[in-house]
Amino acid sequence: MRRDKVTVPKLMEMKKSGKKITMLTAYDCSFAEILDEVGIDILLVGDSLGNVILGYDNTIPVTMEDVIHHTKAVFRGVKNALVVGDMPFMSYFSREETLRNAGRLIQAGAEAVKLEGGLVFEDKIRALTEVGIPVMGHVGLLPQSIHQMGGYKVQGRTPEAAKKILNDAKAVEQAGAFSVVLEGMPSDLAKKITEELKIPTIGIGAGVHCDGQVLVTHDLMGFYEKTPRFVKRYANLRKVILEASRKYKEDVEEGAFPTDGYGYS
Ligand code: KIV
């Protein structure tokens, strides 16, 4: 099936027309090709690659080199999805670093960058959008700030905290971002933000009212025994891989693989 390239203006149109936006994480070419083939709109080379691919406990150790490496791989697998590269922890604290690091992600194949934080990073978002680098914001639960937040906790539960998140989202929009991830917040707060912003909101653990949804691909594919409460598991790849690799081991050990048909004459 022929599909059109997903672009930043197209995502804005999707919000206007009420068509839901789909976004998933991708860290390598093989997954990127498959997710692109089904027409996922946005592939995020998330710093969640720290947990999923590199085995860290959180996203904080992830470096620019890590995200660049995986962005290059994802870019090679994609035809139509918009590729977004995540700015890792400490890569957007000064204006110069922000521009240089975002530029490196764009050179690696990302078509936009994502960074965590609202009002405090307004100037960085503006600096990027002014030079033509599209930015996706990220407000609410911020995995790069878990030490300050005291863990992966739902944000915005008090009226003051909800107001702060709404203001953060507005600041991100004002600074020129083309969309914003709303992570870990009550669904009625995500609804209010979605209604008040002109740019699309993409929710994760933020309920049904966002303009789109994102999940960590490995969570929905069932790689893990445990997943966050907001994840729907669409497959059990852990089971599939366990069974296949067990069977392979058994076959090799018992001489059932390879048989004549699998070699060269
Ligand atoms: O790094 C990531 O995967 C993310 C999404 C979960 C939004 O930031």
mmCIF file of C-alpha atoms and ligand atoms in Angstrom:
data_model
loop_
_atom_site.group_PDB
_atom_site.id
_atom_site.type_symbol
_atom_site.label_atom_id
_atom_site.label_comp_id
_atom_site.label_asym_id
_atom_site.label_seq_id
_atom_site.Cartn_x
_atom_site.Cartn_y
_atom_site.Cartn_z
ATOM 1 C CA MET A 1 0.000 0.000 0.000
ATOM 2 C CA ARG A 2 1.351 3.443 -0.939
ATOM 3 C CA ARG A 3 1.566 5.897 1.942
ATOM 4 C CA ASP A 4 2.572 9.522 2.100
ATOM 5 C CA LYS A 5 5.561 10.796 3.964
ATOM 6 C CA VAL A 6 4.617 12.074 7.439
ATOM 7 C CA THR A 7 5.740 15.658 7.925
ATOM 8 C CA VAL A 8 5.446 18.267 10.654
ATOM 9 C CA PRO A 9 2.668 20.202 8.778
ATOM 10 C CA LYS A 10 0.808 16.928 8.199
ATOM 11 C CA LEU A 11 0.770 16.228 11.946
ATOM 12 C CA MET A 12 -0.702 19.680 12.585
ATOM 13 C CA GLU A 13 -3.408 18.914 10.001
ATOM 14 C CA MET A 14 -4.136 15.608 11.749
ATOM 15 C CA LYS A 15 -4.892 17.486 14.963
ATOM 16 C CA LYS A 16 -7.261 19.823 13.103
ATOM 17 C CA SER A 17 -9.088 16.971 11.404
ATOM 18 C CA GLY A 18 -9.252 14.846 14.579
ATOM 19 C CA LYS A 19 -7.256 11.940 13.105
ATOM 20 C CA LYS A 20 -5.348 10.206 15.897
ATOM 21 C CA ILE A 21 -1.544 10.216 15.669
ATOM 22 C CA THR A 22 0.376 6.983 16.310
ATOM 23 C CA MET A 23 3.901 7.033 17.681
ATOM 24 C CA LEU A 24 6.186 4.240 18.876
ATOM 25 C CA THR A 25 9.810 3.983 19.892
ATOM 26 C CA ALA A 26 12.353 2.399 17.542
ATOM 27 C CA TYR A 27 16.022 1.792 18.143
ATOM 28 C CA ASP A 28 17.146 -0.274 15.168
ATOM 29 C CA CYS A 29 16.607 -0.743 11.461
ATOM 30 C CA SER A 30 14.676 -4.049 11.636
ATOM 31 C CA PHE A 31 11.998 -2.756 13.991
ATOM 32 C CA ALA A 32 11.873 0.601 12.200
ATOM 33 C CA GLU A 33 11.131 -1.114 8.863
ATOM 34 C CA ILE A 34 8.248 -3.116 10.344
ATOM 35 C CA LEU A 35 6.691 -0.201 12.233
ATOM 36 C CA ASP A 36 7.030 1.997 9.152
ATOM 37 C CA GLU A 37 5.390 -0.669 6.980
ATOM 38 C CA VAL A 38 2.226 -0.634 9.121
ATOM 39 C CA GLY A 39 2.073 3.150 8.888
ATOM 40 C CA ILE A 40 3.035 4.290 12.397
ATOM 41 C CA ASP A 41 3.209 8.084 11.999
ATOM 42 C CA ILE A 42 6.173 8.902 14.237
ATOM 43 C CA LEU A 43 9.149 6.767 15.262
ATOM 44 C CA LEU A 44 10.925 8.081 18.323
ATOM 45 C CA VAL A 45 14.522 7.088 18.906
ATOM 46 C CA GLY A 46 13.836 7.510 22.603
ATOM 47 C CA ASP A 47 16.418 7.748 25.340
ATOM 48 C CA SER A 48 14.425 4.790 26.707
ATOM 49 C CA LEU A 49 17.028 2.930 24.642
ATOM 50 C CA GLY A 50 19.016 3.192 27.894
ATOM 51 C CA ASN A 51 16.614 0.766 29.581
ATOM 52 C CA VAL A 52 15.481 -1.256 26.582
ATOM 53 C CA ILE A 53 18.703 -1.739 24.625
ATOM 54 C CA LEU A 54 21.573 -0.881 26.947
ATOM 55 C CA GLY A 55 20.253 -2.396 30.193
ATOM 56 C CA TYR A 56 20.503 0.698 32.403
ATOM 57 C CA ASP A 57 18.017 1.277 35.240
ATOM 58 C CA ASN A 58 16.969 4.649 33.836
ATOM 59 C CA THR A 59 17.619 7.030 30.939
ATOM 60 C CA ILE A 60 20.164 9.245 32.679
ATOM 61 C CA PRO A 61 23.376 7.482 31.501
ATOM 62 C CA VAL A 62 22.351 7.711 27.817
ATOM 63 C CA THR A 63 24.751 9.824 25.723
ATOM 64 C CA MET A 64 24.525 11.780 22.477
ATOM 65 C CA GLU A 65 26.683 9.093 20.842
ATOM 66 C CA ASP A 66 24.161 6.408 21.889
ATOM 67 C CA VAL A 67 21.186 8.283 20.423
ATOM 68 C CA ILE A 68 23.078 9.226 17.239
ATOM 69 C CA HIS A 69 24.136 5.606 16.679
ATOM 70 C CA HIS A 70 20.554 4.329 16.982
ATOM 71 C CA THR A 71 19.072 7.232 14.999
ATOM 72 C CA LYS A 72 21.300 6.305 12.037
ATOM 73 C CA ALA A 73 20.020 2.725 12.214
ATOM 74 C CA VAL A 74 16.346 3.742 12.440
ATOM 75 C CA PHE A 75 16.717 6.261 9.590
ATOM 76 C CA ARG A 76 17.935 3.475 7.289
ATOM 77 C CA GLY A 77 14.746 1.469 7.915
ATOM 78 C CA VAL A 78 12.183 4.235 7.413
ATOM 79 C CA LYS A 79 10.361 5.456 4.301
ATOM 80 C CA ASN A 80 7.380 7.401 5.589
ATOM 81 C CA ALA A 81 7.345 7.829 9.351
ATOM 82 C CA LEU A 82 8.665 11.039 10.887
ATOM 83 C CA VAL A 83 11.862 10.160 12.768
ATOM 84 C CA VAL A 84 12.308 12.017 16.064
ATOM 85 C CA GLY A 85 15.600 11.865 17.975
ATOM 86 C CA ASP A 86 15.497 12.247 21.753
ATOM 87 C CA MET A 87 17.895 14.735 23.335
ATOM 88 C CA PRO A 88 19.574 12.871 26.212
ATOM 89 C CA PHE A 89 20.144 14.164 29.749
ATOM 90 C CA MET A 90 22.516 17.157 29.919
ATOM 91 C CA SER A 91 22.602 17.607 26.138
ATOM 92 C CA TYR A 92 20.470 20.790 26.076
ATOM 93 C CA PHE A 93 21.559 22.868 29.041
ATOM 94 C CA SER A 94 23.341 25.686 27.206
ATOM 95 C CA ARG A 95 22.131 27.320 23.977
ATOM 96 C CA GLU A 96 25.284 26.341 22.086
ATOM 97 C CA GLU A 97 25.186 22.709 23.235
ATOM 98 C CA THR A 98 21.494 22.487 22.423
ATOM 99 C CA LEU A 99 21.991 23.706 18.856
ATOM 100 C CA ARG A 100 25.093 21.601 18.255
ATOM 101 C CA ASN A 101 23.598 18.410 19.699
ATOM 102 C CA ALA A 102 20.247 18.794 17.938
ATOM 103 C CA GLY A 103 22.149 19.463 14.695
ATOM 104 C CA ARG A 104 24.053 16.203 15.160
ATOM 105 C CA LEU A 105 20.777 14.284 15.536
ATOM 106 C CA ILE A 106 19.391 15.890 12.379
ATOM 107 C CA GLN A 107 22.575 14.961 10.494
ATOM 108 C CA ALA A 108 22.141 11.386 11.734
ATOM 109 C CA GLY A 109 18.693 11.221 10.095
ATOM 110 C CA ALA A 110 16.243 12.613 12.655
ATOM 111 C CA GLU A 111 13.691 15.044 11.218
ATOM 112 C CA ALA A 112 12.866 16.544 14.603
ATOM 113 C CA VAL A 113 14.178 16.379 18.154
ATOM 114 C CA LYS A 114 12.393 15.861 21.473
ATOM 115 C CA LEU A 115 13.426 17.342 24.778
ATOM 116 C CA GLU A 116 12.005 17.066 28.293
ATOM 117 C CA GLY A 117 10.802 20.122 30.225
ATOM 118 C CA GLY A 118 8.566 23.153 29.820
ATOM 119 C CA LEU A 119 8.970 26.799 30.733
ATOM 120 C CA VAL A 120 12.586 26.357 31.844
ATOM 121 C CA PHE A 121 13.603 25.191 28.359
ATOM 122 C CA GLU A 122 11.514 27.695 26.407
ATOM 123 C CA ASP A 123 14.633 29.559 25.202
ATOM 124 C CA LYS A 124 16.271 26.333 23.985
ATOM 125 C CA ILE A 125 13.138 25.289 22.085
ATOM 126 C CA ARG A 126 12.918 28.756 20.515
ATOM 127 C CA ALA A 127 16.612 28.680 19.528
ATOM 128 C CA LEU A 128 16.069 25.365 17.752
ATOM 129 C CA THR A 129 12.845 26.259 15.963
ATOM 130 C CA GLU A 130 14.333 29.594 14.824
ATOM 131 C CA VAL A 131 17.059 27.742 12.931
ATOM 132 C CA GLY A 132 14.552 25.317 11.414
ATOM 133 C CA ILE A 133 14.878 22.299 13.704
ATOM 134 C CA PRO A 134 11.398 21.017 14.615
ATOM 135 C CA VAL A 135 10.954 20.320 18.323
ATOM 136 C CA MET A 136 8.624 17.971 20.167
ATOM 137 C CA GLY A 137 8.205 18.988 23.813
ATOM 138 C CA HIS A 138 7.666 16.614 26.743
ATOM 139 C CA VAL A 139 5.902 17.633 29.970
ATOM 140 C CA GLY A 140 4.429 15.926 33.050
ATOM 141 C CA LEU A 141 6.428 12.929 34.235
ATOM 142 C CA LEU A 142 9.992 13.552 33.074
ATOM 143 C CA PRO A 143 12.137 10.396 33.225
ATOM 144 C CA GLN A 144 15.349 12.489 33.116
ATOM 145 C CA SER A 145 14.192 14.191 36.362
ATOM 146 C CA ILE A 146 13.276 11.057 38.346
ATOM 147 C CA HIS A 147 15.658 11.951 41.151
ATOM 148 C CA GLN A 148 13.826 15.219 41.699
ATOM 149 C CA MET A 149 10.389 13.651 41.165
ATOM 150 C CA GLY A 150 11.145 10.792 43.583
ATOM 151 C CA GLY A 151 10.650 8.075 40.952
ATOM 152 C CA TYR A 152 8.220 7.363 38.132
ATOM 153 C CA LYS A 153 5.193 9.010 39.733
ATOM 154 C CA VAL A 154 2.077 10.451 38.137
ATOM 155 C CA GLN A 155 2.390 14.259 38.062
ATOM 156 C CA GLY A 156 -0.196 17.041 38.246
ATOM 157 C CA ARG A 157 -2.467 15.613 40.925
ATOM 158 C CA THR A 158 -2.901 18.872 42.895
ATOM 159 C CA PRO A 159 -4.448 22.008 41.331
ATOM 160 C CA GLU A 160 -1.074 23.820 41.606
ATOM 161 C CA ALA A 161 0.862 20.959 40.023
ATOM 162 C CA ALA A 162 -1.743 20.669 37.251
ATOM 163 C CA LYS A 163 -1.513 24.422 36.567
ATOM 164 C CA LYS A 164 2.274 24.196 36.335
ATOM 165 C CA ILE A 165 2.075 21.386 33.757
ATOM 166 C CA LEU A 166 -0.527 23.325 31.740
ATOM 167 C CA ASN A 167 1.788 26.369 31.778
ATOM 168 C CA ASP A 168 4.737 24.208 30.743
ATOM 169 C CA ALA A 169 2.776 22.836 27.787
ATOM 170 C CA LYS A 170 1.741 26.363 26.766
ATOM 171 C CA ALA A 171 5.339 27.573 27.016
ATOM 172 C CA VAL A 172 6.468 24.722 24.769
ATOM 173 C CA GLU A 173 3.837 25.708 22.190
ATOM 174 C CA GLN A 174 4.702 29.421 22.459
ATOM 175 C CA ALA A 175 8.368 28.616 21.851
ATOM 176 C CA GLY A 176 7.461 27.024 18.514
ATOM 177 C CA ALA A 177 7.302 23.276 19.223
ATOM 178 C CA PHE A 178 5.180 21.317 16.723
ATOM 179 C CA SER A 179 3.839 18.839 19.286
ATOM 180 C CA VAL A 180 4.209 17.810 22.918
ATOM 181 C CA VAL A 181 4.352 14.492 24.759
ATOM 182 C CA LEU A 182 2.141 14.394 27.869
ATOM 183 C CA GLU A 183 3.513 11.713 30.174
ATOM 184 C CA GLY A 184 2.089 10.315 33.426
ATOM 185 C CA MET A 185 -0.726 12.666 34.332
ATOM 186 C CA PRO A 186 -4.461 12.442 35.101
ATOM 187 C CA SER A 187 -6.565 12.091 32.003
ATOM 188 C CA ASP A 188 -8.657 15.220 32.728
ATOM 189 C CA LEU A 189 -5.478 17.347 32.848
ATOM 190 C CA ALA A 190 -4.297 15.858 29.526
ATOM 191 C CA LYS A 191 -7.772 16.634 28.118
ATOM 192 C CA LYS A 192 -7.558 20.283 29.200
ATOM 193 C CA ILE A 193 -4.061 20.677 27.721
ATOM 194 C CA THR A 194 -5.176 19.012 24.474
ATOM 195 C CA GLU A 195 -8.153 21.390 24.217
ATOM 196 C CA GLU A 196 -6.097 24.503 24.971
ATOM 197 C CA LEU A 197 -3.147 23.821 22.629
ATOM 198 C CA LYS A 198 -3.163 24.163 18.848
ATOM 199 C CA ILE A 199 -0.286 21.700 18.494
ATOM 200 C CA PRO A 200 -0.927 17.940 18.804
ATOM 201 C CA THR A 201 -0.498 16.271 22.187
ATOM 202 C CA ILE A 202 0.877 12.723 22.293
ATOM 203 C CA GLY A 203 0.013 10.849 25.473
ATOM 204 C CA ILE A 204 1.741 8.107 27.418
ATOM 205 C CA GLY A 205 -0.048 7.179 30.623
ATOM 206 C CA ALA A 206 -2.177 10.284 30.111
ATOM 207 C CA GLY A 207 -5.535 8.822 29.075
ATOM 208 C CA VAL A 208 -7.718 8.804 25.990
ATOM 209 C CA HIS A 209 -8.119 12.482 25.181
ATOM 210 C CA CYS A 210 -4.696 13.228 23.648
ATOM 211 C CA ASP A 211 -4.344 13.783 19.902
ATOM 212 C CA GLY A 212 -2.093 10.742 19.679
ATOM 213 C CA GLN A 213 -0.497 7.994 21.722
ATOM 214 C CA VAL A 214 3.043 6.724 22.207
ATOM 215 C CA LEU A 215 4.358 3.580 23.888
ATOM 216 C CA VAL A 216 7.735 1.946 24.234
ATOM 217 C CA THR A 217 7.561 -0.702 21.501
ATOM 218 C CA HIS A 218 9.166 -3.446 23.589
ATOM 219 C CA ASP A 219 6.492 -2.929 26.284
ATOM 220 C CA LEU A 220 3.563 -3.443 23.929
ATOM 221 C CA MET A 221 5.292 -6.360 22.195
ATOM 222 C CA GLY A 222 5.531 -8.183 25.541
ATOM 223 C CA PHE A 223 9.294 -8.431 26.036
ATOM 224 C CA TYR A 224 8.973 -8.087 29.803
ATOM 225 C CA GLU A 225 7.256 -9.931 32.661
ATOM 226 C CA LYS A 226 6.113 -6.612 34.126
ATOM 227 C CA THR A 227 5.015 -3.432 32.366
ATOM 228 C CA PRO A 228 3.561 -0.130 33.603
ATOM 229 C CA ARG A 229 -0.205 -0.143 34.257
ATOM 230 C CA PHE A 230 -0.989 2.031 31.230
ATOM 231 C CA VAL A 231 0.612 -0.387 28.740
ATOM 232 C CA LYS A 232 -1.567 -2.699 26.678
ATOM 233 C CA ARG A 233 0.334 -5.814 25.597
ATOM 234 C CA TYR A 234 -0.404 -6.695 21.993
ATOM 235 C CA ALA A 235 1.937 -9.688 21.777
ATOM 236 C CA ASN A 236 4.084 -11.931 23.921
ATOM 237 C CA LEU A 237 7.387 -11.805 22.042
ATOM 238 C CA ARG A 238 9.273 -12.899 25.147
ATOM 239 C CA LYS A 239 7.411 -16.229 24.958
ATOM 240 C CA VAL A 240 7.897 -16.517 21.183
ATOM 241 C CA ILE A 241 11.655 -15.852 21.447
ATOM 242 C CA LEU A 242 12.073 -18.173 24.435
ATOM 243 C CA GLU A 243 10.304 -21.012 22.625
ATOM 244 C CA ALA A 244 12.174 -20.513 19.348
ATOM 245 C CA SER A 245 15.613 -20.268 20.941
ATOM 246 C CA ARG A 246 14.933 -23.276 23.213
ATOM 247 C CA LYS A 247 13.879 -25.304 20.166
ATOM 248 C CA TYR A 248 17.000 -24.214 18.231
ATOM 249 C CA LYS A 249 19.260 -25.251 21.136
ATOM 250 C CA GLU A 250 17.495 -28.613 21.382
ATOM 251 C CA ASP A 251 17.741 -29.233 17.619
ATOM 252 C CA VAL A 252 21.464 -28.400 17.446
ATOM 253 C CA GLU A 253 22.256 -30.517 20.505
ATOM 254 C CA GLU A 254 20.259 -33.464 19.148
ATOM 255 C CA GLY A 255 21.572 -33.179 15.579
ATOM 256 C CA ALA A 256 18.133 -32.236 14.198
ATOM 257 C CA PHE A 257 19.523 -28.999 12.752
ATOM 258 C CA PRO A 258 21.146 -28.528 10.309
ATOM 259 C CA THR A 259 20.008 -31.388 8.105
ATOM 260 C CA ASP A 260 21.142 -31.825 4.504
ATOM 261 C CA GLY A 261 18.572 -29.444 3.081
ATOM 262 C CA TYR A 262 20.029 -26.451 4.957
ATOM 263 C CA GLY A 263 23.598 -26.577 3.617
ATOM 264 C CA TYR A 264 25.408 -25.940 0.345
ATOM 265 C CA SER A 265 26.392 -28.769 -1.956
HETATM 266 O O1 KIV B 1 12.357 7.836 25.579
HETATM 267 C C1 KIV B 1 11.189 7.522 25.328
HETATM 268 O O2 KIV B 1 10.902 6.396 24.902
HETATM 269 C C2 KIV B 1 10.152 8.513 25.544
HETATM 270 C C3 KIV B 1 8.732 8.116 25.291
HETATM 271 C C4 KIV B 1 8.286 7.060 26.185
HETATM 272 C C5 KIV B 1 7.826 9.277 25.242
HETATM 273 O O3 KIV B 1 10.446 9.611 25.891
#
